Amino acid sequence: MDLSWRVDRAGDVSLVRCRIHNDGVAPKRVRVRCLLDGPVLPPRRGGIPESGWDADGVTVRVAPDERRPLGFASPVSPASPVSPTPSVSSASPVSSASPDSAVDRSADPSADPPVEIANVAPIADADPTDAEDAGTAAETAVRELGSHRPPRDALAGDDGSEAIGDPLSGASVSGAADVAGPAADPVDPEGANDPEGANDREGTDVWDDPVGPDRAAGWLDAVERRVERAERLTGADVATATEVVAAAGGVGALADLDGRLAGDATRLRRLSDRAAALAARADAADVPVEALEDLS
Amino acid sequence: MILAVAGGKGGVGKTTVAYNVAAALDAVVVDADLGMADLPGRRGVTLHDVLAGHADVTAAVRSGPVDIVPCGRTLAGARACDLAALGDALTTLRRARGPVVVDCPAGRRADAGVPLAVADACLLVVSPRAFALADAVRTRELARELDTGLAGCAVNRVTDEPPTAAIADALGAPAAVVPADPRVGRSVTSERPVVDAAPDSAAAAAVRELAGRVPLG
């Protein structure tokens, strides 16, 4: 059984790619254990981990001469050293002259392996217990079928109070992004570098459109960025002012910042008044749903 | 027994069939249409709360002529649902309350597939129109992929003599004909199942026939 691996670091996450090769003549059940400090973040579909994965690693069935690719992520503390060295190693019980084990001899022995083969067990083809544990039927169906979740944009106009502080996991957010596309992102990621474009978009489109809580939050974030920029420029020394102007892409980009902030202040006061009035009305209103149902 | 009532297409009467078959089986009916709930019950704990992990399923049962687990009405609630929790919820409900009938949403996405996957058997509802049959056949395929047996199918809201044999042949299960009857249409909103409101009607006989096909043991 050969194991080769490679670790790449992306931000605070290690991305581990490995491949196991069964060079024997019988199918094997192989346990690959993660040796990194952080937890294993397994591959997921529809928010459900792929079958065989758990908190420490993965157990897979590998057919004779099959090369099985595996990959996972693991968060690392920012302080830990980066060691993106690709390496290849070979593990017992069987090692042969496969290409992997040939590379093994020239591998860097100093790199700590991120994974190890913890166990190799033979399995019979007819053994009914050899199937990888696919989890519950519900998990399998969630993995295989399209997400049921209405896109985040559809929440505008809905009673979307739950949408603030979205309880959803990362995977479900990506599912929504499939449907919603880039226009759904209420906060322009370029906003910090492109105040003109970002301001134009956030100042008109979002405000004039039907505003859901997420969009309102995006607009408030944009206003906050403008206010912070203005605050840094208020009574600033030359060094700070130069820095802010450079970050904004020139004086031209800041020329109408004052005017925008005046507009922001007016809108915020109007929003505050209206929000308070609506909250009071929402508290006072009571819909007799049960009675209405009797009418229909 | 957990019975999924599915049908592929919307508007063919899945909810009506689920509610009335649940009445005939003395079962709890669960509204699993997370995005477009149909069964009555807007107040109190709903399936959204259960699948978001905020409540136990037994707390969501709303007593009535047929006990109902209603579904929430908000899209935000639908987004917050973890469908992987549905299997445990339905199993818990079956242990506590006996047979469970699940009213499934239309389509072939996870919200339609998961109830089928966790059910012991399913009933397909089809309207006597060719375009509806195509969707029912696709749902039949989905049930087959998910290893859920087909207990029978209901040809719903029949006015003329439908091609029952052709439908049964296409779906691979015996088809019961539920004739168009206003008492069936009203049964859900008025919470008067047709087996109680009009026990001698042809519709009630069809509902009993469907219920009789469900393997309760």
Short mmCIF file of N, CA and C in Angstrom, two decimals, chain B residues 22-166:
data_model
loop_
_atom_site.label_atom_id
_atom_site.label_comp_id
_atom_site.label_asym_id
_atom_site.label_seq_id
_atom_site.Cartn_x
_atom_site.Cartn_y
_atom_site.Cartn_z
N ALA B 22 -54.11 9.42 5.73
CA ALA B 22 -53.72 9.43 7.14
C ALA B 22 -54.94 9.20 8.03
N ALA B 23 -56.08 9.79 7.64
CA ALA B 23 -57.30 9.58 8.41
C ALA B 23 -57.69 8.10 8.40
N ALA B 24 -57.61 7.49 7.21
CA ALA B 24 -58.00 6.08 7.10
C ALA B 24 -57.05 5.16 7.86
N LEU B 25 -55.78 5.59 7.99
CA LEU B 25 -54.78 4.77 8.68
C LEU B 25 -54.68 5.13 10.17
N ASP B 26 -55.43 6.15 10.59
CA ASP B 26 -55.31 6.67 11.95
C ASP B 26 -53.85 7.06 12.23
N ALA B 27 -53.28 7.77 11.26
CA ALA B 27 -51.87 8.14 11.33
C ALA B 27 -51.72 9.63 11.58
N VAL B 28 -50.51 10.03 11.95
CA VAL B 28 -50.17 11.45 12.02
C VAL B 28 -49.71 11.87 10.64
N VAL B 29 -50.16 13.04 10.15
CA VAL B 29 -49.71 13.50 8.85
C VAL B 29 -48.74 14.66 9.06
N VAL B 30 -47.59 14.56 8.35
CA VAL B 30 -46.53 15.56 8.49
C VAL B 30 -46.44 16.37 7.21
N ASP B 31 -46.52 17.68 7.32
CA ASP B 31 -46.38 18.56 6.16
C ASP B 31 -44.90 18.82 5.94
N ALA B 32 -44.30 18.11 4.97
CA ALA B 32 -42.87 18.25 4.72
C ALA B 32 -42.58 19.17 3.54
N ASP B 33 -43.58 19.94 3.11
CA ASP B 33 -43.35 20.90 2.03
C ASP B 33 -42.77 22.17 2.65
N LEU B 34 -41.43 22.15 2.79
CA LEU B 34 -40.76 23.17 3.60
C LEU B 34 -40.97 24.58 3.06
N GLY B 35 -41.11 24.71 1.74
CA GLY B 35 -41.21 26.04 1.15
C GLY B 35 -42.64 26.46 0.89
N MET B 36 -43.56 25.52 0.75
CA MET B 36 -44.95 25.87 0.44
C MET B 36 -45.89 24.95 1.20
N ALA B 37 -46.00 25.22 2.47
CA ALA B 37 -46.81 24.37 3.34
C ALA B 37 -48.29 24.47 2.97
N ASP B 38 -49.01 23.36 3.09
CA ASP B 38 -50.42 23.33 2.73
C ASP B 38 -51.33 22.96 3.89
N LEU B 39 -50.87 22.06 4.74
CA LEU B 39 -51.75 21.60 5.81
C LEU B 39 -51.95 22.71 6.83
N PRO B 40 -53.14 22.76 7.46
CA PRO B 40 -53.41 23.86 8.38
C PRO B 40 -52.50 23.82 9.61
N GLY B 41 -52.36 24.97 10.24
CA GLY B 41 -51.57 25.06 11.46
C GLY B 41 -50.47 26.07 11.34
N ARG B 42 -50.78 27.34 11.55
CA ARG B 42 -49.79 28.39 11.41
C ARG B 42 -49.16 28.76 12.74
N ARG B 43 -49.84 28.45 13.80
CA ARG B 43 -49.35 28.88 15.11
C ARG B 43 -48.60 27.75 15.79
N GLY B 44 -47.73 28.14 16.69
CA GLY B 44 -47.05 27.13 17.50
C GLY B 44 -45.85 26.53 16.80
N VAL B 45 -45.38 25.41 17.37
CA VAL B 45 -44.17 24.75 16.88
C VAL B 45 -44.46 24.09 15.52
N THR B 46 -43.57 24.27 14.56
CA THR B 46 -43.75 23.66 13.24
C THR B 46 -42.54 22.78 12.90
N LEU B 47 -42.65 22.12 11.74
CA LEU B 47 -41.54 21.28 11.30
C LEU B 47 -40.26 22.10 11.08
N HIS B 48 -40.42 23.37 10.69
CA HIS B 48 -39.23 24.23 10.57
C HIS B 48 -38.46 24.26 11.88
N ASP B 49 -39.19 24.45 12.99
CA ASP B 49 -38.51 24.51 14.29
C ASP B 49 -37.83 23.18 14.60
N VAL B 50 -38.50 22.08 14.23
CA VAL B 50 -37.94 20.76 14.52
C VAL B 50 -36.65 20.55 13.72
N LEU B 51 -36.68 20.90 12.43
CA LEU B 51 -35.52 20.64 11.57
C LEU B 51 -34.41 21.67 11.78
N ALA B 52 -34.73 22.77 12.45
CA ALA B 52 -33.68 23.72 12.81
C ALA B 52 -33.08 23.36 14.17
N GLY B 53 -33.59 22.29 14.78
CA GLY B 53 -33.05 21.84 16.06
C GLY B 53 -33.57 22.61 17.25
N HIS B 54 -34.68 23.34 17.07
CA HIS B 54 -35.21 24.16 18.16
C HIS B 54 -36.30 23.46 18.96
N ALA B 55 -36.83 22.35 18.46
CA ALA B 55 -37.95 21.72 19.16
C ALA B 55 -37.97 20.23 18.86
N ASP B 56 -38.58 19.49 19.75
CA ASP B 56 -38.77 18.06 19.51
C ASP B 56 -40.02 17.88 18.66
N VAL B 57 -40.00 16.84 17.81
CA VAL B 57 -41.10 16.67 16.85
C VAL B 57 -42.42 16.40 17.57
N THR B 58 -42.34 15.75 18.71
CA THR B 58 -43.60 15.43 19.40
C THR B 58 -44.29 16.71 19.91
N ALA B 59 -43.49 17.77 20.11
CA ALA B 59 -44.08 19.04 20.54
C ALA B 59 -44.78 19.76 19.40
N ALA B 60 -44.53 19.31 18.16
CA ALA B 60 -45.11 19.99 17.00
C ALA B 60 -46.44 19.37 16.58
N VAL B 61 -46.85 18.26 17.22
CA VAL B 61 -48.09 17.59 16.82
C VAL B 61 -49.28 18.44 17.26
N ARG B 62 -50.15 18.70 16.28
CA ARG B 62 -51.34 19.52 16.53
C ARG B 62 -52.54 18.57 16.44
N SER B 63 -53.26 18.43 17.54
CA SER B 63 -54.35 17.47 17.57
C SER B 63 -55.53 17.95 16.75
N GLY B 64 -56.27 17.00 16.17
CA GLY B 64 -57.44 17.32 15.37
C GLY B 64 -58.07 16.01 14.92
N PRO B 65 -59.06 16.10 14.01
CA PRO B 65 -59.62 14.85 13.46
C PRO B 65 -58.51 13.96 12.89
N VAL B 66 -57.51 14.60 12.26
CA VAL B 66 -56.25 13.91 11.93
C VAL B 66 -55.15 14.74 12.58
N ASP B 67 -54.30 14.08 13.38
CA ASP B 67 -53.20 14.82 14.00
C ASP B 67 -52.22 15.28 12.93
N ILE B 68 -51.78 16.52 13.05
CA ILE B 68 -50.95 17.13 12.02
C ILE B 68 -49.66 17.66 12.64
N VAL B 69 -48.54 17.45 11.94
CA VAL B 69 -47.33 18.22 12.22
C VAL B 69 -47.25 19.27 11.13
N PRO B 70 -47.62 20.52 11.45
CA PRO B 70 -47.64 21.54 10.40
C PRO B 70 -46.23 22.00 10.05
N CYS B 71 -46.15 22.72 8.93
CA CYS B 71 -44.85 23.23 8.50
C CYS B 71 -44.88 24.75 8.59
N GLY B 72 -43.72 25.34 8.85
CA GLY B 72 -43.64 26.80 8.91
C GLY B 72 -43.92 27.41 7.56
N ARG B 73 -44.20 28.71 7.57
CA ARG B 73 -44.60 29.39 6.33
C ARG B 73 -43.52 30.32 5.78
N THR B 74 -42.41 30.50 6.47
CA THR B 74 -41.45 31.50 6.00
C THR B 74 -40.33 30.84 5.21
N LEU B 75 -39.84 31.57 4.20
CA LEU B 75 -38.70 31.07 3.42
C LEU B 75 -37.44 31.04 4.28
N ALA B 76 -37.32 32.00 5.19
CA ALA B 76 -36.16 31.99 6.08
C ALA B 76 -36.16 30.71 6.92
N GLY B 77 -37.36 30.31 7.38
CA GLY B 77 -37.46 29.06 8.13
C GLY B 77 -37.10 27.87 7.27
N ALA B 78 -37.52 27.90 6.00
CA ALA B 78 -37.18 26.79 5.10
C ALA B 78 -35.69 26.71 4.87
N ARG B 79 -35.03 27.88 4.78
CA ARG B 79 -33.58 27.90 4.57
C ARG B 79 -32.83 27.33 5.76
N ALA B 80 -33.40 27.53 6.96
CA ALA B 80 -32.69 27.11 8.17
C ALA B 80 -32.86 25.63 8.46
N CYS B 81 -33.67 24.92 7.67
CA CYS B 81 -33.95 23.51 7.96
C CYS B 81 -32.75 22.63 7.60
N ASP B 82 -32.44 21.70 8.48
CA ASP B 82 -31.44 20.67 8.19
C ASP B 82 -32.20 19.40 7.84
N LEU B 83 -32.24 19.10 6.53
CA LEU B 83 -33.05 17.96 6.09
C LEU B 83 -32.52 16.64 6.63
N ALA B 84 -31.21 16.59 6.93
CA ALA B 84 -30.66 15.34 7.45
C ALA B 84 -31.30 14.96 8.78
N ALA B 85 -31.96 15.92 9.44
CA ALA B 85 -32.61 15.62 10.71
C ALA B 85 -34.01 15.03 10.52
N LEU B 86 -34.50 14.99 9.28
CA LEU B 86 -35.88 14.55 9.07
C LEU B 86 -36.07 13.08 9.42
N GLY B 87 -35.08 12.25 9.09
CA GLY B 87 -35.21 10.82 9.36
C GLY B 87 -35.42 10.55 10.84
N ASP B 88 -34.58 11.16 11.67
CA ASP B 88 -34.71 10.97 13.12
C ASP B 88 -36.04 11.50 13.62
N ALA B 89 -36.46 12.64 13.08
CA ALA B 89 -37.72 13.25 13.53
C ALA B 89 -38.89 12.32 13.22
N LEU B 90 -38.90 11.77 11.99
CA LEU B 90 -40.02 10.90 11.61
C LEU B 90 -40.00 9.59 12.40
N THR B 91 -38.80 9.07 12.64
CA THR B 91 -38.70 7.83 13.42
C THR B 91 -39.19 8.06 14.85
N THR B 92 -38.78 9.19 15.43
CA THR B 92 -39.24 9.52 16.78
C THR B 92 -40.76 9.62 16.82
N LEU B 93 -41.31 10.27 15.79
CA LEU B 93 -42.75 10.45 15.74
C LEU B 93 -43.47 9.11 15.60
N ARG B 94 -42.90 8.22 14.79
CA ARG B 94 -43.54 6.91 14.60
C ARG B 94 -43.53 6.11 15.90
N ARG B 95 -42.42 6.19 16.64
CA ARG B 95 -42.35 5.45 17.91
C ARG B 95 -43.35 6.02 18.90
N ALA B 96 -43.52 7.34 18.89
CA ALA B 96 -44.39 7.97 19.89
C ALA B 96 -45.87 7.88 19.50
N ARG B 97 -46.17 7.98 18.19
CA ARG B 97 -47.56 8.16 17.79
C ARG B 97 -48.08 7.12 16.82
N GLY B 98 -47.27 6.17 16.40
CA GLY B 98 -47.77 5.17 15.45
C GLY B 98 -47.50 5.60 14.02
N PRO B 99 -48.32 5.11 13.06
CA PRO B 99 -48.02 5.34 11.64
C PRO B 99 -47.91 6.84 11.31
N VAL B 100 -47.02 7.14 10.36
CA VAL B 100 -46.77 8.51 9.96
C VAL B 100 -46.95 8.61 8.45
N VAL B 101 -47.71 9.61 8.01
CA VAL B 101 -47.86 9.89 6.58
C VAL B 101 -47.18 11.23 6.30
N VAL B 102 -46.29 11.25 5.31
CA VAL B 102 -45.54 12.47 5.01
C VAL B 102 -46.02 13.05 3.69
N ASP B 103 -46.48 14.28 3.74
CA ASP B 103 -46.88 15.01 2.54
C ASP B 103 -45.62 15.65 1.95
N CYS B 104 -45.15 15.12 0.79
CA CYS B 104 -43.88 15.55 0.21
C CYS B 104 -44.08 16.74 -0.72
N PRO B 105 -43.05 17.56 -0.87
CA PRO B 105 -43.12 18.64 -1.86
C PRO B 105 -42.96 18.10 -3.28
N ALA B 106 -43.26 18.94 -4.25
CA ALA B 106 -43.05 18.59 -5.64
C ALA B 106 -41.56 18.65 -5.97
N GLY B 107 -41.21 18.09 -7.11
CA GLY B 107 -39.84 18.23 -7.60
C GLY B 107 -38.97 17.04 -7.27
N ARG B 108 -37.70 17.20 -7.59
CA ARG B 108 -36.73 16.11 -7.39
C ARG B 108 -35.54 16.59 -6.59
N ARG B 109 -35.71 17.67 -5.84
CA ARG B 109 -34.60 18.15 -5.04
C ARG B 109 -34.58 17.41 -3.71
N ALA B 110 -33.64 17.84 -2.85
CA ALA B 110 -33.44 17.10 -1.61
C ALA B 110 -34.69 17.11 -0.73
N ASP B 111 -35.47 18.20 -0.77
CA ASP B 111 -36.65 18.24 0.11
C ASP B 111 -37.69 17.22 -0.33
N ALA B 112 -37.70 16.85 -1.62
CA ALA B 112 -38.61 15.80 -2.07
C ALA B 112 -37.97 14.42 -1.87
N GLY B 113 -36.65 14.35 -2.03
CA GLY B 113 -35.98 13.05 -1.96
C GLY B 113 -35.82 12.52 -0.55
N VAL B 114 -35.52 13.40 0.40
CA VAL B 114 -35.24 12.91 1.76
C VAL B 114 -36.44 12.21 2.39
N PRO B 115 -37.67 12.78 2.29
CA PRO B 115 -38.81 12.03 2.85
C PRO B 115 -38.96 10.65 2.19
N LEU B 116 -38.73 10.61 0.87
CA LEU B 116 -38.81 9.31 0.19
C LEU B 116 -37.74 8.36 0.72
N ALA B 117 -36.53 8.91 0.93
CA ALA B 117 -35.42 8.05 1.35
C ALA B 117 -35.65 7.48 2.74
N VAL B 118 -36.27 8.25 3.63
CA VAL B 118 -36.43 7.77 4.99
C VAL B 118 -37.76 7.02 5.19
N ALA B 119 -38.63 7.05 4.19
CA ALA B 119 -39.92 6.37 4.33
C ALA B 119 -39.78 4.88 4.08
N ASP B 120 -40.72 4.12 4.62
CA ASP B 120 -40.73 2.68 4.39
C ASP B 120 -41.39 2.35 3.05
N ALA B 121 -42.31 3.21 2.63
CA ALA B 121 -43.00 2.99 1.37
C ALA B 121 -43.56 4.32 0.90
N CYS B 122 -43.97 4.38 -0.36
CA CYS B 122 -44.55 5.63 -0.83
C CYS B 122 -45.81 5.38 -1.64
N LEU B 123 -46.65 6.42 -1.67
CA LEU B 123 -47.83 6.45 -2.54
C LEU B 123 -47.58 7.58 -3.54
N LEU B 124 -47.86 7.32 -4.81
CA LEU B 124 -47.73 8.37 -5.81
C LEU B 124 -49.10 8.91 -6.16
N VAL B 125 -49.19 10.22 -6.23
CA VAL B 125 -50.44 10.86 -6.64
C VAL B 125 -50.24 11.41 -8.04
N VAL B 126 -51.17 11.12 -8.91
CA VAL B 126 -51.04 11.57 -10.29
C VAL B 126 -52.39 12.09 -10.75
N SER B 127 -52.35 13.17 -11.49
CA SER B 127 -53.61 13.64 -12.05
C SER B 127 -53.80 12.96 -13.39
N PRO B 128 -55.05 12.79 -13.84
CA PRO B 128 -55.29 12.00 -15.06
C PRO B 128 -54.93 12.78 -16.31
N ARG B 129 -53.75 13.34 -16.34
CA ARG B 129 -53.30 14.09 -17.51
C ARG B 129 -51.92 13.58 -17.88
N ALA B 130 -51.63 13.55 -19.15
CA ALA B 130 -50.37 12.97 -19.61
C ALA B 130 -49.17 13.71 -19.03
N PHE B 131 -49.24 15.07 -18.97
CA PHE B 131 -48.06 15.80 -18.51
C PHE B 131 -47.79 15.52 -17.04
N ALA B 132 -48.84 15.28 -16.26
CA ALA B 132 -48.64 14.98 -14.85
C ALA B 132 -48.04 13.58 -14.68
N LEU B 133 -48.42 12.69 -15.57
CA LEU B 133 -47.90 11.32 -15.47
C LEU B 133 -46.38 11.31 -15.66
N ALA B 134 -45.87 12.16 -16.56
CA ALA B 134 -44.42 12.18 -16.79
C ALA B 134 -43.69 12.54 -15.49
N ASP B 135 -44.22 13.51 -14.75
CA ASP B 135 -43.58 13.88 -13.49
C ASP B 135 -43.68 12.75 -12.46
N ALA B 136 -44.81 12.06 -12.46
CA ALA B 136 -44.98 10.95 -11.53
C ALA B 136 -43.99 9.83 -11.85
N VAL B 137 -43.75 9.61 -13.14
CA VAL B 137 -42.78 8.58 -13.52
C VAL B 137 -41.38 8.96 -13.04
N ARG B 138 -41.04 10.26 -13.14
CA ARG B 138 -39.73 10.71 -12.65
C ARG B 138 -39.62 10.52 -11.13
N THR B 139 -40.71 10.82 -10.42
CA THR B 139 -40.68 10.61 -8.98
C THR B 139 -40.58 9.12 -8.66
N ARG B 140 -41.24 8.29 -9.46
CA ARG B 140 -41.12 6.83 -9.30
C ARG B 140 -39.66 6.40 -9.43
N GLU B 141 -38.97 6.98 -10.41
CA GLU B 141 -37.55 6.66 -10.59
C GLU B 141 -36.74 7.10 -9.38
N LEU B 142 -37.07 8.29 -8.86
CA LEU B 142 -36.37 8.79 -7.68
C LEU B 142 -36.57 7.83 -6.50
N ALA B 143 -37.81 7.38 -6.31
CA ALA B 143 -38.08 6.45 -5.21
C ALA B 143 -37.31 5.15 -5.40
N ARG B 144 -37.19 4.73 -6.66
CA ARG B 144 -36.47 3.50 -6.93
C ARG B 144 -34.98 3.67 -6.60
N GLU B 145 -34.42 4.82 -7.01
CA GLU B 145 -33.02 5.09 -6.69
C GLU B 145 -32.79 5.12 -5.18
N LEU B 146 -33.79 5.57 -4.44
CA LEU B 146 -33.64 5.70 -3.00
C LEU B 146 -34.13 4.45 -2.26
N ASP B 147 -34.47 3.40 -3.03
CA ASP B 147 -34.85 2.12 -2.42
C ASP B 147 -36.14 2.19 -1.63
N THR B 148 -37.08 3.01 -2.07
CA THR B 148 -38.36 3.10 -1.37
C THR B 148 -39.42 2.38 -2.19
N GLY B 149 -40.08 1.43 -1.58
CA GLY B 149 -41.08 0.65 -2.30
C GLY B 149 -42.32 1.48 -2.60
N LEU B 150 -42.97 1.16 -3.71
CA LEU B 150 -44.19 1.87 -4.09
C LEU B 150 -45.39 1.03 -3.67
N ALA B 151 -46.18 1.57 -2.75
CA ALA B 151 -47.33 0.81 -2.25
C ALA B 151 -48.52 0.92 -3.19
N GLY B 152 -48.61 2.01 -3.91
CA GLY B 152 -49.73 2.18 -4.81
C GLY B 152 -49.74 3.57 -5.37
N CYS B 153 -50.68 3.83 -6.30
CA CYS B 153 -50.79 5.20 -6.78
C CYS B 153 -52.25 5.61 -6.84
N ALA B 154 -52.45 6.91 -6.67
CA ALA B 154 -53.78 7.47 -6.66
C ALA B 154 -53.94 8.32 -7.89
N VAL B 155 -54.93 8.00 -8.72
CA VAL B 155 -55.27 8.87 -9.84
C VAL B 155 -56.34 9.80 -9.31
N ASN B 156 -55.96 11.06 -9.14
CA ASN B 156 -56.76 11.97 -8.33
C ASN B 156 -57.62 12.90 -9.18
N ARG B 157 -58.75 13.26 -8.63
CA ARG B 157 -59.68 14.23 -9.25
C ARG B 157 -60.12 13.77 -10.63
N VAL B 158 -60.60 12.56 -10.67
CA VAL B 158 -60.99 11.99 -11.97
C VAL B 158 -62.42 12.38 -12.28
N THR B 159 -62.65 12.89 -13.50
CA THR B 159 -64.01 13.19 -13.94
C THR B 159 -64.46 12.18 -15.00
N ASP B 160 -63.62 11.97 -16.01
CA ASP B 160 -63.95 10.96 -17.02
C ASP B 160 -63.22 9.67 -16.70
N GLU B 161 -63.54 8.67 -17.44
CA GLU B 161 -62.88 7.39 -17.25
C GLU B 161 -61.39 7.54 -17.59
N PRO B 162 -60.48 7.40 -16.63
CA PRO B 162 -59.06 7.60 -16.93
C PRO B 162 -58.42 6.31 -17.43
N PRO B 163 -57.28 6.42 -18.08
CA PRO B 163 -56.56 5.22 -18.55
C PRO B 163 -55.83 4.57 -17.37
N THR B 164 -56.59 4.05 -16.41
CA THR B 164 -56.01 3.54 -15.17
C THR B 164 -54.98 2.45 -15.42
N ALA B 165 -55.30 1.57 -16.36
CA ALA B 165 -54.38 0.44 -16.61
C ALA B 165 -53.05 0.96 -17.13
N ALA B 166 -53.11 1.96 -18.02
CA ALA B 166 -51.87 2.51 -18.58
C ALA B 166 -51.05 3.19 -17.48
#
